Coordinates of C-alpha atoms and ligand atoms in Angstrom, one line a residue:
X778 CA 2.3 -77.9 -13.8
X779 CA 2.2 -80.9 -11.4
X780 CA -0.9 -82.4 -13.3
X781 CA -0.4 -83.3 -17.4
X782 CA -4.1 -83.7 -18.1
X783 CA -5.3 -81.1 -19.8
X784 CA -9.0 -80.4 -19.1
X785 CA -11.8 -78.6 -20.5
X786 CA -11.4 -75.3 -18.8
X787 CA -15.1 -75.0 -18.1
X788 CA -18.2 -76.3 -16.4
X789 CA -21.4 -77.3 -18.2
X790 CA -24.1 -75.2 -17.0
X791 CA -26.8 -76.0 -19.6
X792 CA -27.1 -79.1 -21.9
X793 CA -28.6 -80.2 -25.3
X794 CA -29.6 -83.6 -25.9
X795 CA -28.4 -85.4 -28.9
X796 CA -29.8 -88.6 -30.4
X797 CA -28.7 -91.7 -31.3
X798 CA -30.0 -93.2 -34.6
X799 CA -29.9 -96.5 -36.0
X800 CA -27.6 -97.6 -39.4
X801 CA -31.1 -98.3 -41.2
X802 CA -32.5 -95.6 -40.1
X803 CA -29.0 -93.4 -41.3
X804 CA -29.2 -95.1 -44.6
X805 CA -33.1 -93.8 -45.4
X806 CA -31.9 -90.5 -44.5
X807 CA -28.8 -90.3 -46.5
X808 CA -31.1 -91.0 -49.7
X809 CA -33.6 -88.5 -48.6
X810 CA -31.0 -85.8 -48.7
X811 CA -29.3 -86.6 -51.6
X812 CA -26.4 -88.5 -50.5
X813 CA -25.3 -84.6 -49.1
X814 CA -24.9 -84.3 -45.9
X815 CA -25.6 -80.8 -45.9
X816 CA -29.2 -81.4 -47.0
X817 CA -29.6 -84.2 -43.7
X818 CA -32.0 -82.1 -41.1
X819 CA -29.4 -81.7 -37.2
X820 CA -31.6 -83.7 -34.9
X821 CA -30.5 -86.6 -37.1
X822 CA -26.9 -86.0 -36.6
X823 CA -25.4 -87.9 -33.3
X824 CA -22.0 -85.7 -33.6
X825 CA -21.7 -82.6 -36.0
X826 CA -18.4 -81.6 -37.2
X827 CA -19.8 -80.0 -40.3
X828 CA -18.2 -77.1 -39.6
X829 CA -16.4 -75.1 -36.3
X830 CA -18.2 -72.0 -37.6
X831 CA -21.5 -70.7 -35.4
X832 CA -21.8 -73.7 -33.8
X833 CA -19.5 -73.1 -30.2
X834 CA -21.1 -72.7 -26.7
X835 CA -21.0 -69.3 -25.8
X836 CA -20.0 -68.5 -22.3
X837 CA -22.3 -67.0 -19.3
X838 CA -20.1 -63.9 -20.0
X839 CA -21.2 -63.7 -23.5
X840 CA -24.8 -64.9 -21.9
X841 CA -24.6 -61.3 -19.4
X842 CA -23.3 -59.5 -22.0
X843 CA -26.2 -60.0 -24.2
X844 CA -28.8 -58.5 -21.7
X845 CA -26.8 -54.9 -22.1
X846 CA -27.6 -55.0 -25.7
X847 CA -28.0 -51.4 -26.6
X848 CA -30.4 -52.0 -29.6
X849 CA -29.8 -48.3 -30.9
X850 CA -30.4 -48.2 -34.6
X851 CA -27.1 -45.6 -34.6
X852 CA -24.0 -44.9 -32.4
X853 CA -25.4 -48.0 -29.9
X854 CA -22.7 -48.6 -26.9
X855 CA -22.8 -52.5 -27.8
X856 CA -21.2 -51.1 -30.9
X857 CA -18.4 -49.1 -29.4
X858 CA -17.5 -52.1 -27.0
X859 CA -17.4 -54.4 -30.2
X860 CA -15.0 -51.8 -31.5
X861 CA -12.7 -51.3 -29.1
X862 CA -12.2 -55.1 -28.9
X863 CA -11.5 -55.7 -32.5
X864 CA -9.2 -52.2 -31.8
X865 CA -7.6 -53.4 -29.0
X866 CA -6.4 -56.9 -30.7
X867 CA -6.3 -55.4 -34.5
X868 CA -5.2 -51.9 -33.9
X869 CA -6.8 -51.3 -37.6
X870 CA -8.6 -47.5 -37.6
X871 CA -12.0 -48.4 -39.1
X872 CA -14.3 -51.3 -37.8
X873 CA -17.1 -52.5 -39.4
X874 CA -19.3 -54.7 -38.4
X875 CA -21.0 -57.6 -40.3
X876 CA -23.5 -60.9 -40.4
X877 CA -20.3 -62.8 -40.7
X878 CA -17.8 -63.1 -42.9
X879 CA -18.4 -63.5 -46.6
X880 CA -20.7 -60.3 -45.9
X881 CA -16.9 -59.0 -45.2
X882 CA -15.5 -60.4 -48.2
X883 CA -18.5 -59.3 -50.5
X884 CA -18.6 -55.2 -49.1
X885 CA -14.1 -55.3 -49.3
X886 CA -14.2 -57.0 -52.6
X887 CA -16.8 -55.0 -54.1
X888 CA -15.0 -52.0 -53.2
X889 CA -11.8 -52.7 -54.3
X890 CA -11.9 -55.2 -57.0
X891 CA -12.7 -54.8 -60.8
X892 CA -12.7 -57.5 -63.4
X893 CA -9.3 -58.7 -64.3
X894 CA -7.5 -58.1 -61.1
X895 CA -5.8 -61.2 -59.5
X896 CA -5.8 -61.6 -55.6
X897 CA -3.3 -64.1 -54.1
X898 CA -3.9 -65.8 -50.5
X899 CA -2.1 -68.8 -49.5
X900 CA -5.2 -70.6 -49.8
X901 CA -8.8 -68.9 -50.4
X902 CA -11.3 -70.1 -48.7
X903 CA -14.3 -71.0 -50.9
X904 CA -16.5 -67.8 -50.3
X905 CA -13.1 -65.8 -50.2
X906 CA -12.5 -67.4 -53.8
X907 CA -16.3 -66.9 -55.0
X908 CA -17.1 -63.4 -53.6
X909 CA -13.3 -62.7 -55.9
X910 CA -14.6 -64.4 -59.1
X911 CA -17.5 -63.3 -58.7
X912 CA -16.4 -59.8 -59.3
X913 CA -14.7 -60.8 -62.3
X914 CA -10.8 -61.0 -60.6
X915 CA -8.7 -64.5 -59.9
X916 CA -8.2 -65.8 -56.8
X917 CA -4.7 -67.1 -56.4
X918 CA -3.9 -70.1 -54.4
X919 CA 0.4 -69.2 -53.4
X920 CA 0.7 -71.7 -50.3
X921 CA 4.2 -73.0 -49.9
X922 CA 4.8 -76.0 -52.2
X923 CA 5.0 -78.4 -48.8
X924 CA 1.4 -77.4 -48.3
X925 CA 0.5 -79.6 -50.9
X926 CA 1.5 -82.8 -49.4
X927 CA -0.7 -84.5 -46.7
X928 CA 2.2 -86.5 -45.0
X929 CA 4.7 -83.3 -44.4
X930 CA 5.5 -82.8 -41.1
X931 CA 6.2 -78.7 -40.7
X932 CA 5.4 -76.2 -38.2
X933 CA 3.9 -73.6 -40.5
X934 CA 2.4 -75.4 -43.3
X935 CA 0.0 -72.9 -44.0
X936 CA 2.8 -70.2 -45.0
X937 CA 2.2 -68.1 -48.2
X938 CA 4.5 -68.6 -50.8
X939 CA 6.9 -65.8 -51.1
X940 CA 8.6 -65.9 -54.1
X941 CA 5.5 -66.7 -55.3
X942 CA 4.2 -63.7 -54.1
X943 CA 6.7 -61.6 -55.3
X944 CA 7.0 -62.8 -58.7
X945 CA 3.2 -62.1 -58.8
X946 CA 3.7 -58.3 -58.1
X947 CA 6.3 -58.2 -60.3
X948 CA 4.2 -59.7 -63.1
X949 CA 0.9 -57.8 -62.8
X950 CA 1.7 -54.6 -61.9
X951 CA -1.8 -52.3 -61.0
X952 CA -3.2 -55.7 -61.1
X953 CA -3.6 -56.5 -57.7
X954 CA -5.1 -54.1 -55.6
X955 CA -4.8 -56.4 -52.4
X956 CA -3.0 -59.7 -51.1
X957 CA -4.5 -61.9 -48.4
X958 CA -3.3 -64.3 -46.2
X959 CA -6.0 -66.9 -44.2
X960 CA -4.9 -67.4 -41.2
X961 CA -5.4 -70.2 -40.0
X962 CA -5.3 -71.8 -43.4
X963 CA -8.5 -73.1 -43.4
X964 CA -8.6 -75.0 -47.0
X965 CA -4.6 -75.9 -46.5
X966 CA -5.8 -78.2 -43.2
X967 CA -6.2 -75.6 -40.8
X968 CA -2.0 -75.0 -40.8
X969 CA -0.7 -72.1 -39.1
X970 CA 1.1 -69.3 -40.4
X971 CA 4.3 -67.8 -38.8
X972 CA 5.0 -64.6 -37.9
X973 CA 7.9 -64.0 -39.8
X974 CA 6.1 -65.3 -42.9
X975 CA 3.4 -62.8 -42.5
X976 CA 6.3 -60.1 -41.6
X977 CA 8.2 -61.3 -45.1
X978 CA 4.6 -60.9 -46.7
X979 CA 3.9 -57.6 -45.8
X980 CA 7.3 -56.2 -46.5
X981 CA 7.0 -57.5 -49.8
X982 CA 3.5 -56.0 -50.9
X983 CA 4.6 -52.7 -48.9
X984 CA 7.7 -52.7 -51.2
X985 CA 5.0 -52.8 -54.4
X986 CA 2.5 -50.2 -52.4
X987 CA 0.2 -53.6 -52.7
X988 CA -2.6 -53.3 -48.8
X989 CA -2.0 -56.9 -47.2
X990 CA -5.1 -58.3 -45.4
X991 CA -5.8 -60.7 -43.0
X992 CA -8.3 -63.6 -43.6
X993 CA -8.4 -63.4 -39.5
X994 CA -11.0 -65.8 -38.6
X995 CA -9.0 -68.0 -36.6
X996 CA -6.2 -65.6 -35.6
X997 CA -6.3 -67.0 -32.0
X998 CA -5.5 -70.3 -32.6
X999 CA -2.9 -68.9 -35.4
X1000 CA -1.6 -66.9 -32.1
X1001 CA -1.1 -69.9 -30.4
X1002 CA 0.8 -72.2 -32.9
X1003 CA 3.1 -69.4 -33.3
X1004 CA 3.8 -69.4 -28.9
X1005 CA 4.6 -72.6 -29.3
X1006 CA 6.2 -73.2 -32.2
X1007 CA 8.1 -70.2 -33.1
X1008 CA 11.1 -69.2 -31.5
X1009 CA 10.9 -66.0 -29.7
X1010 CA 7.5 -66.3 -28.1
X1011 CA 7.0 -68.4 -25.8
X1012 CA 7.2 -66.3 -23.4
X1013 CA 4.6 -63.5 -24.8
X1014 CA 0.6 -63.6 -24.6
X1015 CA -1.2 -64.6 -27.2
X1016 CA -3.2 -61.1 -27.4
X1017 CA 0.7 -60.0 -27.5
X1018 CA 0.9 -62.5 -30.8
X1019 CA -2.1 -61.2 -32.2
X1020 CA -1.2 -57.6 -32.1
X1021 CA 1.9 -58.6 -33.9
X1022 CA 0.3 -60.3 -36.6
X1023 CA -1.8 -57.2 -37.4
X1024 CA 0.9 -55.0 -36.8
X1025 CA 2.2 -56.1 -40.2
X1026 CA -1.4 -55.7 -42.2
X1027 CA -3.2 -53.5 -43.9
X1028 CA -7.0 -54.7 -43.0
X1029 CA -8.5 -57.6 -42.2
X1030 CA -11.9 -59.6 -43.0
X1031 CA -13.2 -61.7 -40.5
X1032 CA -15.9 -64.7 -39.5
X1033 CA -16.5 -63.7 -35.8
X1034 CA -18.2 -67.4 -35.7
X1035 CA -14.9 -68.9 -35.4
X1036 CA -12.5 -67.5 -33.0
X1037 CA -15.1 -64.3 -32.2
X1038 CA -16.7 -66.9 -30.4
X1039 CA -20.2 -66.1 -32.0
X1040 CA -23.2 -67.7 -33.3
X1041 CA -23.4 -64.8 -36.4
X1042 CA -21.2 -62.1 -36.7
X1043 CA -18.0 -60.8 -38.5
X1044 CA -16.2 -57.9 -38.9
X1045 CA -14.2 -56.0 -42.1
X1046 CA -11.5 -53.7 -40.2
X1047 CA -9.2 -51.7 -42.0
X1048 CA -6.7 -48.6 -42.5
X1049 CA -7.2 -46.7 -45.4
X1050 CA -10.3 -43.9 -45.1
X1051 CA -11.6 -43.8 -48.9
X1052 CA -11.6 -47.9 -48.6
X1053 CA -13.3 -47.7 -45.5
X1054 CA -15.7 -44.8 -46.7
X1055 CA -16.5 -46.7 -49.9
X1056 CA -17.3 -50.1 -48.2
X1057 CA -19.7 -48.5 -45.5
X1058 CA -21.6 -47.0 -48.5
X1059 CA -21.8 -50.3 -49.8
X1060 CA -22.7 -51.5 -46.0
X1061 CA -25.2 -49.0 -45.7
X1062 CA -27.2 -50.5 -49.1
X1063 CA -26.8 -54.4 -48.2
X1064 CA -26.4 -54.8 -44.4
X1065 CA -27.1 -52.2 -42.2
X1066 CA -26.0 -48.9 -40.5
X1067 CA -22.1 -48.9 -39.9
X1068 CA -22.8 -48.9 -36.2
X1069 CA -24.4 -52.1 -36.6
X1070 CA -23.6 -54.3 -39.9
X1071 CA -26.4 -56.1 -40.0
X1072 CA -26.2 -57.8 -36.2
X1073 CA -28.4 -57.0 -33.1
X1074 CA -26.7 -55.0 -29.9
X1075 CA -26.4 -58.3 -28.3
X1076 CA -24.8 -60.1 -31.0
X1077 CA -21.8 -56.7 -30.7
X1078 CA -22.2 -57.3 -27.1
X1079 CA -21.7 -61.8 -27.1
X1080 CA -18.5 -61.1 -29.4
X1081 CA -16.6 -58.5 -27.7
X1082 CA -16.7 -60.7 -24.4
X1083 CA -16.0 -63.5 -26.9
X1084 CA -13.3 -62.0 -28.7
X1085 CA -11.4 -61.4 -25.1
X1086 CA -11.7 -64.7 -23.9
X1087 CA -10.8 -66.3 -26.9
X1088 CA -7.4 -65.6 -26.1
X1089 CA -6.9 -67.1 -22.8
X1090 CA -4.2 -69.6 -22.7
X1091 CA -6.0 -72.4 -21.0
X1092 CA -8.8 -72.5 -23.8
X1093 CA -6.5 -72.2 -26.6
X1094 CA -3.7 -75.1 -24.8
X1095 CA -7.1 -77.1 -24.3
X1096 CA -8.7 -76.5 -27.7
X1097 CA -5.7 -77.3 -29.7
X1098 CA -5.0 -80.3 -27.6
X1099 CA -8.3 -81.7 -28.1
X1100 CA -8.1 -82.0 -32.1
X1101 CA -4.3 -83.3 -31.6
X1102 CA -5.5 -86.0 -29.6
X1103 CA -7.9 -87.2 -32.1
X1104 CA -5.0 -86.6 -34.3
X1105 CA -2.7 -88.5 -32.4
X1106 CA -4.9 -91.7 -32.3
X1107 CA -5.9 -91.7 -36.2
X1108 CA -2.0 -91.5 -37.2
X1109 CA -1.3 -93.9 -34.6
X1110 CA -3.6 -96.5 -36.1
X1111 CA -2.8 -96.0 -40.1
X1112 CA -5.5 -93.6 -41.1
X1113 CA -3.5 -90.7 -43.5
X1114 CA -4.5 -87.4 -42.1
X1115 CA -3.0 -83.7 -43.0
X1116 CA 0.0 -83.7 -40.8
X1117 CA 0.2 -82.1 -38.4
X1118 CA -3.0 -81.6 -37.2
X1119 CA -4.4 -78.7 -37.7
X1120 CA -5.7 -75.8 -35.3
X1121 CA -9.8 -76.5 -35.7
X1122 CA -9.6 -79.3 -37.5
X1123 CA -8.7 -83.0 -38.5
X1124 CA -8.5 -83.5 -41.8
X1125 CA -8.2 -87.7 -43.6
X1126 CA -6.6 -87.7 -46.4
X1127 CA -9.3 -89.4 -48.2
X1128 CA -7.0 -90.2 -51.8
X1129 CA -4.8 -91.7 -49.1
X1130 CA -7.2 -93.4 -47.2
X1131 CA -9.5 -94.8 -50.5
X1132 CA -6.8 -95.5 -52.8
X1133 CA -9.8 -97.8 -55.2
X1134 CA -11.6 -94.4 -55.6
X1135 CA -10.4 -92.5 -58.3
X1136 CA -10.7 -88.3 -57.8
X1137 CA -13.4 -88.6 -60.6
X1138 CA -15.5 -90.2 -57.9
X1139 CA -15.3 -88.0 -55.5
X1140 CA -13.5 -90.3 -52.4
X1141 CA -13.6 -87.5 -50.1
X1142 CA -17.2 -86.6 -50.3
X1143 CA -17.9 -91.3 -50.2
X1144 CA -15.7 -91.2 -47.0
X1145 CA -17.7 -88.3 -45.5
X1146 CA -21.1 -90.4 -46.3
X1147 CA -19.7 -93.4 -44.6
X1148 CA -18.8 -92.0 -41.3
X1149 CA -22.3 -90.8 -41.2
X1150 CA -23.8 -94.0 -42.2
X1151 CA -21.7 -95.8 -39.6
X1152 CA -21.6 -93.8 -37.0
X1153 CA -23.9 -90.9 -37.1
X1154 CA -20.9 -88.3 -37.4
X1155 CA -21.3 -85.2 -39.6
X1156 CA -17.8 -83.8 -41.6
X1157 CA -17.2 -82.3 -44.8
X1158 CA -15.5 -83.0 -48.0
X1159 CA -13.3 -80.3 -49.0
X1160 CA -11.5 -81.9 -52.5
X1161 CA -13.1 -81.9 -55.7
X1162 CA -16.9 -81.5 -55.5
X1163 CA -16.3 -78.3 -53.3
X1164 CA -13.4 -76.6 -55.9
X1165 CA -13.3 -78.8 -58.5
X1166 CA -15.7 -76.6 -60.9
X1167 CA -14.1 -73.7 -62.5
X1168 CA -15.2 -71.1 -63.8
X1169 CA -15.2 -71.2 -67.4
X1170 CA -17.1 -74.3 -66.8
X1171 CA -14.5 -77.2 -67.2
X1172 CA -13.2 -79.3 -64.5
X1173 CA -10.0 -79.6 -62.7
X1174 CA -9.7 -82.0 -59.7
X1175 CA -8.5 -80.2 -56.4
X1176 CA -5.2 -80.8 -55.2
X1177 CA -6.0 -83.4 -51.9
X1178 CA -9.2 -84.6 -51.4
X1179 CA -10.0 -83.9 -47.9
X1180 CA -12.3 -84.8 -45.0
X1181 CA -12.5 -82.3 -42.4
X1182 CA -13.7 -83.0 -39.1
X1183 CA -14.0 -79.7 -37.3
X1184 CA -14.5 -79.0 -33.9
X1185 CA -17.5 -76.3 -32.3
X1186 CA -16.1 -74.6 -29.8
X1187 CA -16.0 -75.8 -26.1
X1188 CA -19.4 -77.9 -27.5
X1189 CA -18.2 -82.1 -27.3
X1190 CA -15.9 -83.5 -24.1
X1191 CA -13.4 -85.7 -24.6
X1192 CA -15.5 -88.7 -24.9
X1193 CA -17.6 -87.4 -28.1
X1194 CA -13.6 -87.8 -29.4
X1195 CA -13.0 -91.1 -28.3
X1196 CA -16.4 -92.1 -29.9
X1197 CA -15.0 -90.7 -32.9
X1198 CA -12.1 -92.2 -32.9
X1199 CA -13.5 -95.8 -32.6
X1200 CA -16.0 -95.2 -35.4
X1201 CA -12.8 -94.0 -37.5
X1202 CA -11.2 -97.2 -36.9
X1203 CA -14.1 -99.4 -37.6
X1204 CA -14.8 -97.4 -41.2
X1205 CA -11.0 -97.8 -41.9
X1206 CA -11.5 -101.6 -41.2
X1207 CA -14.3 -101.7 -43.8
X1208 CA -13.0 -99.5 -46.5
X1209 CA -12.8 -101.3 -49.2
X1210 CA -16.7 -101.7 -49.5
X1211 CA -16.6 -97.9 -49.4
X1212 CA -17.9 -97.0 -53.0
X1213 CA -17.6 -93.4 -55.1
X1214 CA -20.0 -90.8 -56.0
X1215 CA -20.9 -88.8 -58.9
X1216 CA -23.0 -85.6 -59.0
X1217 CA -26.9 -85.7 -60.3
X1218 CA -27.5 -82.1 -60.2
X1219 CA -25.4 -79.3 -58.7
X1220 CA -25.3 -75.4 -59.4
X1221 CA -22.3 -73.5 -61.1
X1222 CA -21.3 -72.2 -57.8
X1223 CA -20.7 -73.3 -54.2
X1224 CA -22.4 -76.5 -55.3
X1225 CA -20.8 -78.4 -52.2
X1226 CA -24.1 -77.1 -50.4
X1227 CA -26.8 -77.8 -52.3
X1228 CA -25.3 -80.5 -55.2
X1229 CA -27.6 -83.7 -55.5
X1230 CA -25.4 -86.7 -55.5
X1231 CA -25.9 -90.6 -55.9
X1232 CA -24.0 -93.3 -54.9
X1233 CA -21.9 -95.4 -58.1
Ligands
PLP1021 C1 -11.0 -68.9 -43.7 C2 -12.4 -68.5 -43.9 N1 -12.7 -67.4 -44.5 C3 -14.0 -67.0 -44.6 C4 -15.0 -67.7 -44.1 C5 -16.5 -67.2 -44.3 O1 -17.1 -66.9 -43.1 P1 -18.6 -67.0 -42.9 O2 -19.0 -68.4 -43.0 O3 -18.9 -66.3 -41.6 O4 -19.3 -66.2 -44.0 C6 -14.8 -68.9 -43.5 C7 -15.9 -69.8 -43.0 O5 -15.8 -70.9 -42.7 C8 -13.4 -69.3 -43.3 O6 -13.1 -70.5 -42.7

């Protein structure tokens, strides 16, 4: 390429406004909803990287594909289209569709799981690890040791541990009745996972007739660390990539609000027929008939256009440029972020960053307040008020206490990021007035979302 910009590989066609607030106005709000920033109404947010999940810009080709929605209640063409390109990508025998992806989790793991068992993932993601305990089982965290250290520089930091794996075969035989790996690692900092990592993974579990899955919600942007990171392909496609990864596994779960490039949707896809027959029963009684899962014809239609282009090289090259860039600029100025950047996310090492706050106050979740107070910008804490309850009740603090920043897809320009990054640097330049939090009132599970919280 003669040019080294790289540029947002679309046009705008259609625009939302977004609106400024002030700091006074930002600090009533924050106390009506509970110092959580879940609990703060949108319109109030200026820039909202709560989460990368169902909150893209969907294409004018997911746009004309919605009008073809063949609302069928059975055997509806949107469906078969959605299948064949979850087929084409997964080559996994049965597709079924869901409202997203703990819907997924919920029908696989209430298949195949029965109290006692132990599932091990690199890292599960919180409704992966709820939807597991809530079945009775343990959810086992294996990521490599490395992934446990913000400041590691490593290609592949979301790898599964695989001696870890292997001694937890050997240990609970007829215990594990499936092993997972998220790719990316979403909960690790959004770190990628190698190919020969998930190749090592599946040999291993094949070797102990354990089904490896895929946590595949952001198997794209996986696809693309490993092109450019890994050696031996560079030179193939990332749909190329993709098929590879699933080439090793058994079945996969997936958010199709990430890299399906949805507003709602998600698939469970998967090899084995009395699996697959038993979690479409279970489909049939909680989310719909298999040919739909619980979404309308046009949602089937919006994510198998979405699914396709989520694979083209000059989104993925521009989406994983834009979240190194604001990664570039935060190292570059002192603020301690997971390194290296992740795929759909930055995430600041809050512990790092707030050294005065201990992990009893929560400095993840009082950094994520601030950079709403300051500057109107909307992240999430993922550290100790999102896993630090366990379940027999007690508490454990998590292992980092994170603040992710994650970017909607093909939704804020490269200015929304430099606005970011200047309200970044202006909270680093007043943190020590930052103060902790402690929780008022929260529920035994997934309290992240609805915990009331007050300032100390
Ligand atoms: C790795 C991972 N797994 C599962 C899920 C759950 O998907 P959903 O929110 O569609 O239920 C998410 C959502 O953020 C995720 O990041």
């Amino acid at each position: 390429m003669k040019f080294k910009t790289i540029i947002e590989p679309f046009r705008i066609k259609m625009v939302e406004p977004i609106r400024q607030t002030t700091r006074e106005e930002r600090e009533r709000l924050l106390a009506e909803a509970h110092y959580n920033l879940f609990l703060l109404k949108a319109e109030d947010v200026l820039i909202d990287l709560l989460t990368d999940s169902g909150t893209g810009a969907m294409s004018s080709g997911q746009w004309a594909g919605m009008m073809l929605g063949d609302e069928s209640y059975a055997g509806a063409k949107s469906f078969y289209k959605f299948e064949t390109a979850v087929r084409t990508i997964t080559g996994l025998k049965h597709v079924i569709p869901t409202h997203q992806g703990r819907a997924a989790e919920r029908i696989l793991f209430g298949s195949v799981l029965k109290p006692g068992d132990i599932v091990p993932n690199n890292t599960h993601f919180d409704t992966t690890r709820a939807n597991t305990e809530y079945r009775g089982a343990t959810a086992l965290d294996i990521p490599i040791p490395e992934a446990h250290d913000p400041a590691i520089i490593l290609p592949f930091k979301g790898n599964i541990d695989l001696a870890a794996l292997e001694r937890t075969l050997v240990e609970n035989p007829g215990n594990v009745p499936l092993a997972m790996i998220t790719v990316t690692n979403n909960s690790g900092g959004g770190q990628p996972v190698s190919m020969a990592n998930i190749r090592a993974a599946s040999e291993i579990c094949h070797r102990h007739n354990v089904p490896l899955f895929l946590d595949c919600c952001r198997f794209a942007e996986n696809a693309w660390f490993i092109k450019t990171r890994e050696e031996g392909y560079a030179d193939k496609t990332p749909l190329e990539i993709a098929q590879e990864m699933f080439s090793y596994v058994d079945g996969a779960t997936m958010s199709a609000k990430k890299d399906g490039m949805g507003n709602i949707g998600g698939f469970l896809a998967l090899n084995d027929d009395a699996w697959a027959q038993e979690c479409k029963n279970l489909l049939i009684l909680t989310e719909g008939f298999p040919t739909y899962g619980g979404l309308a014809g046009y949602d089937l239609e919006a994510l198998a256009v979405g699914l396709e282009e989520v694979l083209h090289e000059d989104y993925l090259q521009y989406r994983i440029r834009s979240v190194a860039y604001l990664g570039d600029i935060l190292t570059s100025n002192g603020i301690p972020i997971v390194q290296p950047p992740g795929g759909h996310a930055i995430y600041i090492d809050a512990k790092g960053m707030l050294p005065h706050i201990p992990q009893s106050e929560y400095p993840a979740w009082a950094l994520s307040l601030a950079l709403y107070l300051e500057g109107g910008i909307r992240s999430v804490e993922i550290g100790s008020v999102m896993f630090g309850h366990q379940p027999d009740g007690s508490e454990k603090p998590a292992a980092m206490e994170l603040v992710r920043l994650a970017f909607p897809r093909r939704v804020y320009t490269q200015s929304h990021v430099d606005y970011l990054a200047e309200v970044l640097l202006y909270v680093n330049s007043i943190k020590e007035s930052i103060r902790g939090v402690r929780i008022v009132d929260a529920p035994p599970m997934l309290r992240h979302f609805s915990a009331k919280m007050a300032l100390i």
